[in-house]
Amino acid sequence: ARRLLGPERDDAYVQAETEKACMAIRQGVYGGAPGLIGKVGLCYCLTGDEAYAKLCKNLLFEMDAFAKSNPNTYGGIWGFDADFSLRETIVAWDLVEESSVFCDADRLRITRMLCQYIRWCAGNVHAVMDRDTVRHNHQTFAARGLLSAGNYYTKYYGTKEGRRWLEMAEVCFR
């Protein structure tokens, strides 16, 4: 990717930003790692600066490690209101995944971890699947994330689960 805006960021910048973000995630920052990943992925898209791809990789790995540590944080293993950031996280991953900072093993690890995160968010939408009821923000934000996740996993992997996520989003917004 070519850089479009701003100064080039170096490895010291990536390391410092990774440390700040990891501390915030462990302290329960609103939105958890997903809330930060979406912003970093957008920065990569806007600038083409590989430092943002490296930072996004670090944050995705931290998201995976944090969830696997089974933290006792408010809102669950993905972070407080992490369901609100599902769409931005999936879009960020779609933007950065082809960067040379990722190898195939990284991509596999991340797409598997994202599936777990998506399934967790989908739990919010299950509550309205068979009911004609008013939807609330946790259901609608999760459903718009399922729309992005469904499009991504259907387009690139042809998964049945991706099609199911698309169906869930459609039912939620009916």
N, CA and C atoms as an extended XYZ file, in Angstrom:
522
Properties=species:S:1:pos:R:3:atomname:S:1:resname:S:1:resid:I:1 pbc="F F F"
N         0.846       -1.185        0.000 N   ALA     1
C         0.000        0.000        0.000 CA  ALA     1
C         0.888        1.243        0.000 C   ALA     1
N         0.418        2.275       -0.644 N   ARG     2
C         1.203        3.506       -0.655 CA  ARG     2
C         0.707        4.447        0.431 C   ARG     2
N         1.615        5.223        0.961 N   ARG     3
C         1.260        6.191        2.001 CA  ARG     3
C         0.648        7.418        1.369 C   ARG     3
N        -0.474        7.856        1.928 N   LEU     4
C        -1.152        9.020        1.381 CA  LEU     4
C        -1.062       10.244        2.276 C   LEU     4
N        -1.079       10.054        3.575 N   LEU     5
C        -1.151       11.174        4.507 CA  LEU     5
C        -0.139       11.028        5.640 C   LEU     5
N         0.372       12.138        6.088 N   GLY     6
C         1.155       12.182        7.319 CA  GLY     6
C         2.539       11.589        7.223 C   GLY     6
N         3.290       11.745        8.308 N   PRO     7
C         4.657       11.228        8.358 CA  PRO     7
C         4.660        9.717        8.525 C   PRO     7
N         5.731        9.105        8.078 N   GLU     8
C         5.872        7.667        8.262 CA  GLU     8
C         6.128        7.377        9.737 C   GLU     8
N         5.498        6.344       10.223 N   ARG     9
C         5.667        5.943       11.618 CA  ARG     9
C         6.677        4.796       11.669 C   ARG     9
N         7.523        4.801       12.677 N   ASP    10
C         8.560        3.783       12.767 CA  ASP    10
C         8.178        2.704       13.776 C   ASP    10
N         9.099        1.737       13.944 N   ASP    11
C         8.833        0.629       14.863 CA  ASP    11
C         8.680        1.092       16.307 C   ASP    11
N         9.364        2.162       16.677 N   ALA    12
C         9.220        2.691       18.042 CA  ALA    12
C         7.799        3.200       18.257 C   ALA    12
N         7.239        3.825       17.249 N   TYR    13
C         5.851        4.287       17.322 CA  TYR    13
C         4.921        3.087       17.503 C   TYR    13
N         5.109        2.061       16.687 N   VAL    14
C         4.257        0.865       16.769 CA  VAL    14
C         4.363        0.240       18.153 C   VAL    14
N         5.585        0.122       18.682 N   GLN    15
C         5.784       -0.482       19.998 CA  GLN    15
C         5.110        0.348       21.095 C   GLN    15
N         5.289        1.645       21.062 N   ALA    16
C         4.695        2.518       22.083 CA  ALA    16
C         3.173        2.469       22.028 C   ALA    16
N         2.607        2.517       20.832 N   GLU    17
C         1.149        2.478       20.683 CA  GLU    17
C         0.591        1.111       21.085 C   GLU    17
N         1.339        0.049       20.778 N   THR    18
C         0.921       -1.298       21.180 CA  THR    18
C         0.879       -1.400       22.698 C   THR    18
N         1.915       -0.905       23.361 N   GLU    19
C         1.957       -0.964       24.828 CA  GLU    19
C         0.810       -0.174       25.450 C   GLU    19
N         0.539        1.023       24.938 N   LYS    20
C        -0.570        1.840       25.458 CA  LYS    20
C        -1.903        1.122       25.258 C   LYS    20
N        -2.090        0.567       24.076 N   ALA    21
C        -3.353       -0.103       23.771 CA  ALA    21
C        -3.530       -1.366       24.611 C   ALA    21
N        -2.472       -2.146       24.764 N   CYS    22
C        -2.560       -3.367       25.569 CA  CYS    22
C        -2.890       -3.044       27.020 C   CYS    22
N        -2.309       -1.995       27.546 N   MET    23
C        -2.614       -1.579       28.909 CA  MET    23
C        -4.092       -1.184       29.016 C   MET    23
N        -4.561       -0.424       28.050 N   ALA    24
C        -5.961        0.004       28.062 CA  ALA    24
C        -6.904       -1.193       27.971 C   ALA    24
N        -6.571       -2.159       27.129 N   ILE    25
C        -7.403       -3.367       26.984 CA  ILE    25
C        -7.468       -4.115       28.302 C   ILE    25
N        -6.323       -4.309       28.940 N   ARG    26
C        -6.279       -5.037       30.215 CA  ARG    26
C        -6.983       -4.288       31.334 C   ARG    26
N        -7.076       -2.971       31.198 N   GLN    27
C        -7.766       -2.162       32.207 CA  GLN    27
C        -9.255       -2.018       31.907 C   GLN    27
N        -9.717       -2.629       30.826 N   GLY    28
C       -11.137       -2.620       30.522 CA  GLY    28
C       -11.627       -1.421       29.753 C   GLY    28
N       -10.803       -0.867       28.870 N   VAL    29
C       -11.215        0.277       28.063 CA  VAL    29
C       -12.539       -0.034       27.365 C   VAL    29
N       -13.380        0.961       27.245 N   TYR    30
C       -14.666        0.785       26.589 CA  TYR    30
C       -14.466        0.265       25.167 C   TYR    30
N       -15.149       -0.797       24.834 N   GLY    31
C       -15.043       -1.396       23.506 CA  GLY    31
C       -13.958       -2.449       23.386 C   GLY    31
N       -13.097       -2.552       24.387 N   GLY    32
C       -12.028       -3.541       24.353 CA  GLY    32
C       -11.132       -3.380       23.135 C   GLY    32
N       -10.435       -4.445       22.792 N   ALA    33
C        -9.546       -4.420       21.624 CA  ALA    33
C       -10.309       -4.123       20.336 C   ALA    33
N       -11.521       -4.685       20.163 N   PRO    34
C       -12.228       -4.408       18.902 CA  PRO    34
C       -12.437       -2.917       18.641 C   PRO    34
N       -12.721       -2.155       19.661 N   GLY    35
C       -12.923       -0.722       19.477 CA  GLY    35
C       -11.678       -0.015       18.967 C   GLY    35
N       -10.519       -0.498       19.369 N   LEU    36
C        -9.258        0.095       18.923 CA  LEU    36
C        -8.862       -0.387       17.528 C   LEU    36
N        -9.126       -1.646       17.241 N   ILE    37
C        -8.725       -2.242       15.958 CA  ILE    37
C        -9.399       -1.535       14.792 C   ILE    37
N       -10.671       -1.226       14.948 N   GLY    38
C       -11.389       -0.539       13.868 CA  GLY    38
C       -10.749        0.778       13.510 C   GLY    38
N       -10.327        1.530       14.520 N   LYS    39
C        -9.706        2.840       14.278 CA  LYS    39
C        -8.356        2.689       13.582 C   LYS    39
N        -7.575        1.715       14.005 N   VAL    40
C        -6.248        1.507       13.425 CA  VAL    40
C        -6.366        1.020       11.978 C   VAL    40
N        -7.322        0.136       11.721 N   GLY    41
C        -7.535       -0.331       10.350 CA  GLY    41
C        -7.914        0.805        9.418 C   GLY    41
N        -8.730        1.726        9.911 N   LEU    42
C        -9.102        2.891        9.108 CA  LEU    42
C        -7.878        3.774        8.842 C   LEU    42
N        -7.034        3.955        9.847 N   CYS    43
C        -5.801        4.737        9.647 CA  CYS    43
C        -4.933        4.103        8.560 C   CYS    43
N        -4.844        2.773        8.561 N   TYR    44
C        -4.083        2.080        7.520 CA  TYR    44
C        -4.690        2.359        6.139 C   TYR    44
N        -6.010        2.260        6.068 N   CYS    45
C        -6.695        2.498        4.791 CA  CYS    45
C        -6.454        3.912        4.287 C   CYS    45
N        -6.514        4.881        5.181 N   LEU    46
C        -6.377        6.279        4.786 CA  LEU    46
C        -4.956        6.683        4.438 C   LEU    46
N        -3.984        6.038        5.090 N   THR    47
C        -2.592        6.454        4.904 CA  THR    47
C        -1.749        5.481        4.098 C   THR    47
N        -2.103        4.199        4.135 N   GLY    48
C        -1.264        3.193        3.503 CA  GLY    48
C         0.011        2.913        4.265 C   GLY    48
N         0.136        3.456        5.463 N   ASP    49
C         1.342        3.300        6.280 CA  ASP    49
C         1.341        1.916        6.930 C   ASP    49
N         2.354        1.115        6.595 N   GLU    50
C         2.461       -0.249        7.113 CA  GLU    50
C         2.580       -0.294        8.640 C   GLU    50
N         2.971        0.808        9.243 N   ALA    51
C         3.033        0.833       10.710 CA  ALA    51
C         1.651        0.570       11.295 C   ALA    51
N         0.624        1.076       10.648 N   TYR    52
C        -0.738        0.818       11.130 CA  TYR    52
C        -1.121       -0.647       10.947 C   TYR    52
N        -0.650       -1.278        9.888 N   ALA    53
C        -0.901       -2.708        9.707 CA  ALA    53
C        -0.210       -3.504       10.814 C   ALA    53
N         1.025       -3.107       11.151 N   LYS    54
C         1.745       -3.773       12.249 CA  LYS    54
C         1.017       -3.582       13.568 C   LYS    54
N         0.551       -2.373       13.815 N   LEU    55
C        -0.178       -2.088       15.046 CA  LEU    55
C        -1.478       -2.891       15.086 C   LEU    55
N        -2.162       -2.970       13.973 N   CYS    56
C        -3.397       -3.745       13.902 CA  CYS    56
C        -3.109       -5.225       14.186 C   CYS    56
N        -2.027       -5.741       13.622 N   LYS    57
C        -1.629       -7.130       13.881 CA  LYS    57
C        -1.397       -7.335       15.376 C   LYS    57
N        -0.651       -6.435       15.986 N   ASN    58
C        -0.382       -6.545       17.427 CA  ASN    58
C        -1.676       -6.524       18.240 C   ASN    58
N        -2.601       -5.658       17.852 N   LEU    59
C        -3.866       -5.550       18.589 CA  LEU    59
C        -4.740       -6.780       18.378 C   LEU    59
N        -4.747       -7.322       17.176 N   LEU    60
C        -5.503       -8.550       16.926 CA  LEU    60
C        -4.931       -9.710       17.735 C   LEU    60
N        -3.606       -9.797       17.810 N   PHE    61
C        -2.988      -10.837       18.629 CA  PHE    61
C        -3.283      -10.617       20.112 C   PHE    61
N        -3.284       -9.365       20.546 N   GLU    62
C        -3.617       -9.064       21.935 CA  GLU    62
C        -5.079       -9.423       22.216 C   GLU    62
N        -5.947       -9.129       21.272 N   MET    63
C        -7.362       -9.487       21.413 CA  MET    63
C        -7.502      -10.996       21.619 C   MET    63
N        -6.786      -11.763       20.820 N   ASP    64
C        -6.815      -13.224       20.917 CA  ASP    64
C        -6.263      -13.686       22.270 C   ASP    64
N        -5.115      -13.179       22.650 N   ALA    65
C        -4.491      -13.583       23.913 CA  ALA    65
C        -5.355      -13.190       25.112 C   ALA    65
N        -5.912      -11.989       25.060 N   PHE    66
C        -6.745      -11.508       26.164 CA  PHE    66
C        -7.982      -12.393       26.321 C   PHE    66
N        -8.640      -12.709       25.217 N   ALA    67
C        -9.830      -13.569       25.286 CA  ALA    67
C        -9.479      -14.948       25.821 C   ALA    67
N        -8.351      -15.498       25.382 N   LYS    68
C        -7.943      -16.829       25.834 CA  LYS    68
C        -7.554      -16.850       27.306 C   LYS    68
N        -7.211      -15.690       27.857 N   SER    69
C        -6.832      -15.635       29.276 CA  SER    69
C        -8.069      -15.688       30.176 C   SER    69
N        -9.267      -15.674       29.558 N   ASN    70
C       -10.535      -15.712       30.279 CA  ASN    70
C       -10.591      -14.647       31.366 C   ASN    70
N       -10.421      -13.404       30.972 N   PRO    71
C       -10.376      -12.315       31.960 CA  PRO    71
C       -11.720      -12.114       32.648 C   PRO    71
N       -11.655      -11.647       33.833 N   ASN    72
C       -12.864      -11.355       34.594 CA  ASN    72
C       -13.179       -9.872       34.427 C   ASN    72
N       -13.461       -9.477       33.195 N   THR    73
C       -13.728       -8.074       32.907 CA  THR    73
C       -15.211       -7.862       32.670 C   THR    73
N       -15.663       -6.692       32.991 N   TYR    74
C       -17.056       -6.346       32.760 CA  TYR    74
C       -17.331       -6.408       31.266 C   TYR    74
N       -18.356       -7.134       30.895 N   GLY    75
C       -18.705       -7.256       29.483 CA  GLY    75
C       -18.206       -8.527       28.840 C   GLY    75
N       -17.394       -9.305       29.532 N   GLY    76
C       -16.936      -10.579       28.987 CA  GLY    76
C       -15.533      -10.533       28.420 C   GLY    76
N       -15.166      -11.642       27.795 N   ILE    77
C       -13.773      -11.829       27.364 CA  ILE    77
C       -13.340      -10.914       26.241 C   ILE    77
N       -14.274      -10.346       25.478 N   TRP    78
C       -13.892       -9.483       24.359 CA  TRP    78
C       -13.846       -8.023       24.767 C   TRP    78
N       -14.392       -7.692       25.940 N   GLY    79
C       -14.354       -6.317       26.427 CA  GLY    79
C       -15.737       -5.720       26.546 C   GLY    79
N       -15.813       -4.658       27.296 N   PHE    80
C       -17.073       -3.970       27.576 CA  PHE    80
C       -17.660       -3.386       26.293 C   PHE    80
N       -18.872       -3.819       25.955 N   ASP    81
C       -19.585       -3.383       24.747 CA  ASP    81
C       -18.813       -3.672       23.461 C   ASP    81
N       -18.055       -4.748       23.445 N   ALA    82
C       -17.279       -5.118       22.260 CA  ALA    82
C       -18.182       -5.455       21.080 C   ALA    82
N       -19.438       -5.821       21.348 N   ASP    83
C       -20.368       -6.119       20.261 CA  ASP    83
C       -20.652       -4.879       19.406 C   ASP    83
N       -20.479       -3.701       19.987 N   PHE    84
C       -20.720       -2.471       19.238 CA  PHE    84
C       -19.674       -2.260       18.147 C   PHE    84
N       -18.509       -2.881       18.275 N   SER    85
C       -17.396       -2.653       17.346 CA  SER    85
C       -17.172       -3.801       16.371 C   SER    85
N       -18.095       -4.757       16.325 N   LEU    86
C       -17.894       -5.902       15.430 CA  LEU    86
C       -17.725       -5.458       13.983 C   LEU    86
N       -18.604       -4.608       13.497 N   ARG    87
C       -18.517       -4.178       12.094 CA  ARG    87
C       -17.168       -3.542       11.802 C   ARG    87
N       -16.747       -2.610       12.649 N   GLU    88
C       -15.488       -1.910       12.416 CA  GLU    88
C       -14.297       -2.867       12.464 C   GLU    88
N       -14.367       -3.868       13.324 N   THR    89
C       -13.273       -4.829       13.437 CA  THR    89
C       -13.166       -5.680       12.175 C   THR    89
N       -14.307       -6.143       11.679 N   ILE    90
C       -14.300       -6.957       10.456 CA  ILE    90
C       -13.821       -6.122        9.269 C   ILE    90
N       -14.303       -4.904        9.157 N   VAL    91
C       -13.868       -4.028        8.064 CA  VAL    91
C       -12.366       -3.754        8.172 C   VAL    91
N       -11.883       -3.496        9.379 N   ALA    92
C       -10.444       -3.248        9.574 CA  ALA    92
C        -9.629       -4.453        9.125 C   ALA    92
N       -10.063       -5.648        9.514 N   TRP    93
C        -9.342       -6.851        9.118 CA  TRP    93
C        -9.339       -6.992        7.592 C   TRP    93
N       -10.468       -6.745        6.971 N   ASP    94
C       -10.546       -6.835        5.520 CA  ASP    94
C        -9.589       -5.833        4.856 C   ASP    94
N        -9.394       -4.692        5.475 N   LEU    95
C        -8.504       -3.665        4.930 CA  LEU    95
C        -7.027       -4.024        5.082 C   LEU    95
N        -6.652       -4.655        6.192 N   VAL    96
C        -5.226       -4.871        6.472 CA  VAL    96
C        -4.728       -6.269        6.156 C   VAL    96
N        -5.608       -7.231        5.986 N   GLU    97
C        -5.177       -8.629        5.925 CA  GLU    97
C        -4.205       -8.952        4.800 C   GLU    97
N        -4.225       -8.198        3.734 N   GLU    98
C        -3.325       -8.479        2.620 CA  GLU    98
C        -1.971       -7.793        2.762 C   GLU    98
N        -1.787       -7.068        3.846 N   SER    99
C        -0.492       -6.429        4.097 CA  SER    99
C         0.583       -7.497        4.274 C   SER    99
N         1.781       -7.149        3.881 N   SER   100
C         2.909       -8.086        4.000 CA  SER   100
C         3.323       -8.325        5.450 C   SER   100
N         2.760       -7.595        6.399 N   VAL   101
C         3.120       -7.843        7.802 CA  VAL   101
C         2.495       -9.147        8.309 C   VAL   101
N         1.532       -9.682        7.555 N   PHE   102
C         0.870      -10.926        7.942 CA  PHE   102
C         1.361      -12.076        7.077 C   PHE   102
N         1.646      -13.200        7.715 N   CYS   103
C         1.931      -14.423        6.976 CA  CYS   103
C         0.646      -15.265        6.973 C   CYS   103
N         0.651      -16.362        6.250 N   ASP   104
C        -0.554      -17.186        6.167 CA  ASP   104
C        -0.979      -17.722        7.535 C   ASP   104
N        -0.005      -18.089        8.368 N   ALA   105
C        -0.339      -18.587        9.707 CA  ALA   105
C        -1.011      -17.497       10.546 C   ALA   105
N        -0.544      -16.259       10.408 N   ASP   106
C        -1.182      -15.133       11.105 CA  ASP   106
C        -2.631      -14.982       10.659 C   ASP   106
N        -2.829      -15.033        9.354 N   ARG   107
C        -4.177      -14.851        8.803 CA  ARG   107
C        -5.120      -15.941        9.298 C   ARG   107
N        -4.645      -17.166        9.340 N   LEU   108
C        -5.469      -18.278        9.822 CA  LEU   108
C        -5.812      -18.086       11.299 C   LEU   108
N        -4.823      -17.739       12.093 N   ARG   109
C        -5.053      -17.505       13.531 CA  ARG   109
C        -6.092      -16.392       13.729 C   ARG   109
N        -5.948      -15.327       12.989 N   ILE   110
C        -6.843      -14.180       13.164 CA  ILE   110
C        -8.250      -14.495       12.675 C   ILE   110
N        -8.387      -15.126       11.523 N   THR   111
C        -9.738      -15.425       11.035 CA  THR   111
C       -10.449      -16.412       11.951 C   THR   111
N        -9.723      -17.337       12.540 N   ARG   112
C       -10.335      -18.259       13.519 CA  ARG   112
C       -10.765      -17.512       14.776 C   ARG   112
N        -9.910      -16.632       15.265 N   MET   113
C       -10.252      -15.855       16.454 CA  MET   113
C       -11.453      -14.967       16.173 C   MET   113
N       -11.472      -14.328       15.010 N   LEU   114
C       -12.600      -13.465       14.670 CA  LEU   114
C       -13.902      -14.257       14.603 C   LEU   114
N       -13.844      -15.510       14.148 N   CYS   115
C       -15.047      -16.350       14.153 CA  CYS   115
C       -15.595      -16.520       15.566 C   CYS   115
N       -14.707      -16.714       16.515 N   GLN   116
C       -15.155      -16.849       17.912 CA  GLN   116
C       -15.808      -15.563       18.399 C   GLN   116
N       -15.215      -14.453       18.073 N   TYR   117
C       -15.756      -13.145       18.449 CA  TYR   117
C       -17.122      -12.916       17.795 C   TYR   117
N       -17.225      -13.252       16.522 N   ILE   118
C       -18.490      -13.083       15.800 CA  ILE   118
C       -19.574      -13.952       16.426 C   ILE   118
N       -19.236      -15.192       16.726 N   ARG   119
C       -20.223      -16.094       17.348 CA  ARG   119
C       -20.693      -15.542       18.689 C   ARG   119
N       -19.777      -14.970       19.435 N   TRP   120
C       -20.154      -14.360       20.727 CA  TRP   120
C       -21.118      -13.201       20.490 C   TRP   120
N       -20.820      -12.349       19.529 N   CYS   121
C       -21.703      -11.224       19.214 CA  CYS   121
C       -23.052      -11.700       18.688 C   CYS   121
N       -23.049      -12.789       17.928 N   ALA   122
C       -24.295      -13.326       17.369 CA  ALA   122
C       -25.275      -13.725       18.469 C   ALA   122
N       -24.747      -14.048       19.640 N   GLY   123
C       -25.619      -14.397       20.763 CA  GLY   123
C       -26.603      -13.292       21.100 C   GLY   123
N       -26.215      -12.050       20.862 N   ASN   124
C       -27.122      -10.929       21.126 CA  ASN   124
C       -28.288      -10.892       20.148 C   ASN   124
N       -28.081      -11.396       18.956 N   VAL   125
C       -29.120      -11.354       17.928 CA  VAL   125
C       -30.061      -12.548       18.055 C   VAL   125
N       -29.569      -13.661       18.587 N   HIS   126
C       -30.408      -14.856       18.743 CA  HIS   126
C       -31.696      -14.557       19.510 C   HIS   126
N       -31.634      -13.640       20.446 N   ALA   127
C       -32.795      -13.338       21.291 CA  ALA   127
C       -33.996      -12.820       20.506 C   ALA   127
N       -33.772      -12.284       19.321 N   VAL   128
C       -34.887      -11.706       18.553 CA  VAL   128
C       -35.202      -12.500       17.283 C   VAL   128
N       -34.568      -13.614       17.078 N   MET   129
C       -34.729      -14.347       15.826 CA  MET   129
C       -36.162      -14.833       15.596 C   MET   129
N       -36.839      -15.284       16.614 N   ASP   130
C       -38.186      -15.839       16.448 CA  ASP   130
C       -39.249      -14.979       17.100 C   ASP   130
N       -38.925      -13.742       17.379 N   ARG   131
C       -39.876      -12.882       18.079 CA  ARG   131
C       -40.060      -11.580       17.328 C   ARG   131
N       -41.272      -11.120       17.350 N   ASP   132
C       -41.588       -9.820       16.769 CA  ASP   132
C       -41.558       -8.821       17.914 C   ASP   132
N       -40.393       -8.289       18.178 N   THR   133
C       -40.201       -7.412       19.322 CA  THR   133
C       -39.297       -6.251       18.939 C   THR   133
N       -39.315       -5.223       19.726 N   VAL   134
C       -38.438       -4.085       19.500 CA  VAL   134
C       -36.996       -4.513       19.756 C   VAL   134
N       -36.131       -4.155       18.854 N   ARG   135
C       -34.700       -4.472       18.995 CA  ARG   135
C       -34.029       -3.355       19.787 C   ARG   135
N       -33.036       -3.723       20.563 N   HIS   136
C       -32.268       -2.696       21.274 CA  HIS   136
C       -30.848       -2.628       20.719 C   HIS   136
N       -30.085       -1.695       21.229 N   ASN   137
C       -28.783       -1.384       20.638 CA  ASN   137
C       -27.821       -2.569       20.587 C   ASN   137
N       -27.808       -3.426       21.583 N   HIS   138
C       -26.879       -4.560       21.539 CA  HIS   138
C       -27.265       -5.534       20.429 C   HIS   138
N       -28.527       -5.611       20.126 N   GLN   139
C       -28.961       -6.485       19.034 CA  GLN   139
C       -28.687       -5.845       17.678 C   GLN   139
N       -28.980       -4.565       17.545 N   THR   140
C       -28.794       -3.923       16.239 CA  THR   140
C       -27.316       -3.691       15.905 C   THR   140
N       -26.514       -3.327       16.895 N   PHE   141
C       -25.083       -3.161       16.613 CA  PHE   141
C       -24.453       -4.507       16.272 C   PHE   141
N       -24.836       -5.543       17.003 N   ALA   142
C       -24.317       -6.881       16.689 CA  ALA   142
C       -24.787       -7.314       15.309 C   ALA   142
N       -26.038       -7.015       14.961 N   ALA   143
C       -26.573       -7.425       13.661 CA  ALA   143
C       -25.868       -6.710       12.507 C   ALA   143
N       -25.553       -5.439       12.686 N   ARG   144
C       -24.837       -4.765       11.591 CA  ARG   144
C       -23.419       -5.338       11.470 C   ARG   144
N       -22.836       -5.770       12.586 N   GLY   145
C       -21.554       -6.471       12.520 CA  GLY   145
C       -21.681       -7.821       11.838 C   GLY   145
N       -22.801       -8.522       12.104 N   LEU   146
C       -23.032       -9.809       11.442 CA  LEU   146
C       -23.182       -9.631        9.936 C   LEU   146
N       -23.748       -8.517        9.521 N   LEU   147
C       -23.857       -8.224        8.093 CA  LEU   147
C       -22.459       -8.142        7.466 C   LEU   147
N       -21.571       -7.406        8.099 N   SER   148
C       -20.186       -7.295        7.585 CA  SER   148
C       -19.469       -8.634        7.660 C   SER   148
N       -19.615       -9.331        8.784 N   ALA   149
C       -18.952      -10.628        8.952 CA  ALA   149
C       -19.498      -11.646        7.961 C   ALA   149
N       -20.814      -11.639        7.783 N   GLY   150
C       -21.425      -12.560        6.836 CA  GLY   150
C       -20.950      -12.304        5.416 C   GLY   150
N       -20.893      -11.046        5.036 N   ASN   151
C       -20.393      -10.708        3.697 CA  ASN   151
C       -18.951      -11.159        3.525 C   ASN   151
N       -18.122      -10.910        4.530 N   TYR   152
C       -16.699      -11.263        4.454 CA  TYR   152
C       -16.501      -12.780        4.367 C   TYR   152
N       -17.091      -13.523        5.309 N   TYR   153
C       -16.866      -14.970        5.354 CA  TYR   153
C       -17.560      -15.702        4.209 C   TYR   153
N       -18.632      -15.137        3.663 N   THR   154
C       -19.291      -15.737        2.500 CA  THR   154
C       -18.475      -15.468        1.245 C   THR   154
N       -18.028      -14.235        1.081 N   LYS   155
C       -17.270      -13.858       -0.123 CA  LYS   155
C       -15.928      -14.587       -0.208 C   LYS   155
N       -15.175      -14.598        0.892 N   TYR   156
C       -13.817      -15.127        0.842 CA  TYR   156
C       -13.698      -16.607        1.191 C   TYR   156
N       -14.651      -17.142        1.946 N   TYR   157
C       -14.545      -18.535        2.393 CA  TYR   157
C       -15.758      -19.380        2.020 C   TYR   157
N       -16.835      -18.751        1.546 N   GLY   158
C       -18.022      -19.496        1.159 CA  GLY   158
C       -18.642      -20.307        2.285 C   GLY   158
N       -18.561      -19.813        3.501 N   THR   159
C       -19.022      -20.588        4.656 CA  THR   159
C       -20.537      -20.534        4.834 C   THR   159
N       -21.084      -21.638        5.299 N   LYS   160
C       -22.506      -21.685        5.655 CA  LYS   160
C       -22.777      -20.740        6.820 C   LYS   160
N       -21.839      -20.680        7.743 N   GLU   161
C       -22.009      -19.805        8.891 CA  GLU   161
C       -22.089      -18.341        8.463 C   GLU   161
N       -21.307      -17.958        7.472 N   GLY   162
C       -21.381      -16.603        6.952 CA  GLY   162
C       -22.764      -16.291        6.405 C   GLY   162
N       -23.338      -17.252        5.673 N   ARG   163
C       -24.704      -17.059        5.163 CA  ARG   163
C       -25.710      -16.965        6.311 C   ARG   163
N       -25.483      -17.734        7.362 N   ARG   164
C       -26.376      -17.678        8.530 CA  ARG   164
C       -26.287      -16.304        9.194 C   ARG   164
N       -25.084      -15.744        9.282 N   TRP   165
C       -24.942      -14.411        9.876 CA  TRP   165
C       -25.686      -13.370        9.048 C   TRP   165
N       -25.667      -13.512        7.732 N   LEU   166
C       -26.414      -12.601        6.868 CA  LEU   166
C       -27.922      -12.722        7.118 C   LEU   166
N       -28.383      -13.950        7.279 N   GLU   167
C       -29.802      -14.183        7.570 CA  GLU   167
C       -30.191      -13.562        8.901 C   GLU   167
N       -29.337      -13.713        9.887 N   MET   168
C       -29.625      -13.150       11.210 CA  MET   168
C       -29.720      -11.640       11.149 C   MET   168
N       -28.813      -11.028       10.409 N   ALA   169
C       -28.853       -9.562       10.280 CA  ALA   169
C       -30.148       -9.134        9.598 C   ALA   169
N       -30.522       -9.856        8.561 N   GLU   170
C       -31.762       -9.513        7.856 CA  GLU   170
C       -32.974       -9.627        8.775 C   GLU   170
N       -33.054      -10.702        9.540 N   VAL   171
C       -34.193      -10.882       10.463 CA  VAL   171
C       -34.208       -9.766       11.512 C   VAL   171
N       -33.062       -9.411       12.009 N   CYS   172
C       -33.008       -8.379       13.047 CA  CYS   172
C       -33.515       -7.030       12.528 C   CYS   172
N       -33.231       -6.737       11.275 N   PHE   173
C       -33.613       -5.421       10.735 CA  PHE   173
C       -34.943       -5.440        9.976 C   PHE   173
N       -35.643       -6.555       10.035 N   ARG   174
C       -36.931       -6.662        9.378 CA  ARG   174
C       -37.962       -5.774       10.011 C   ARG   174
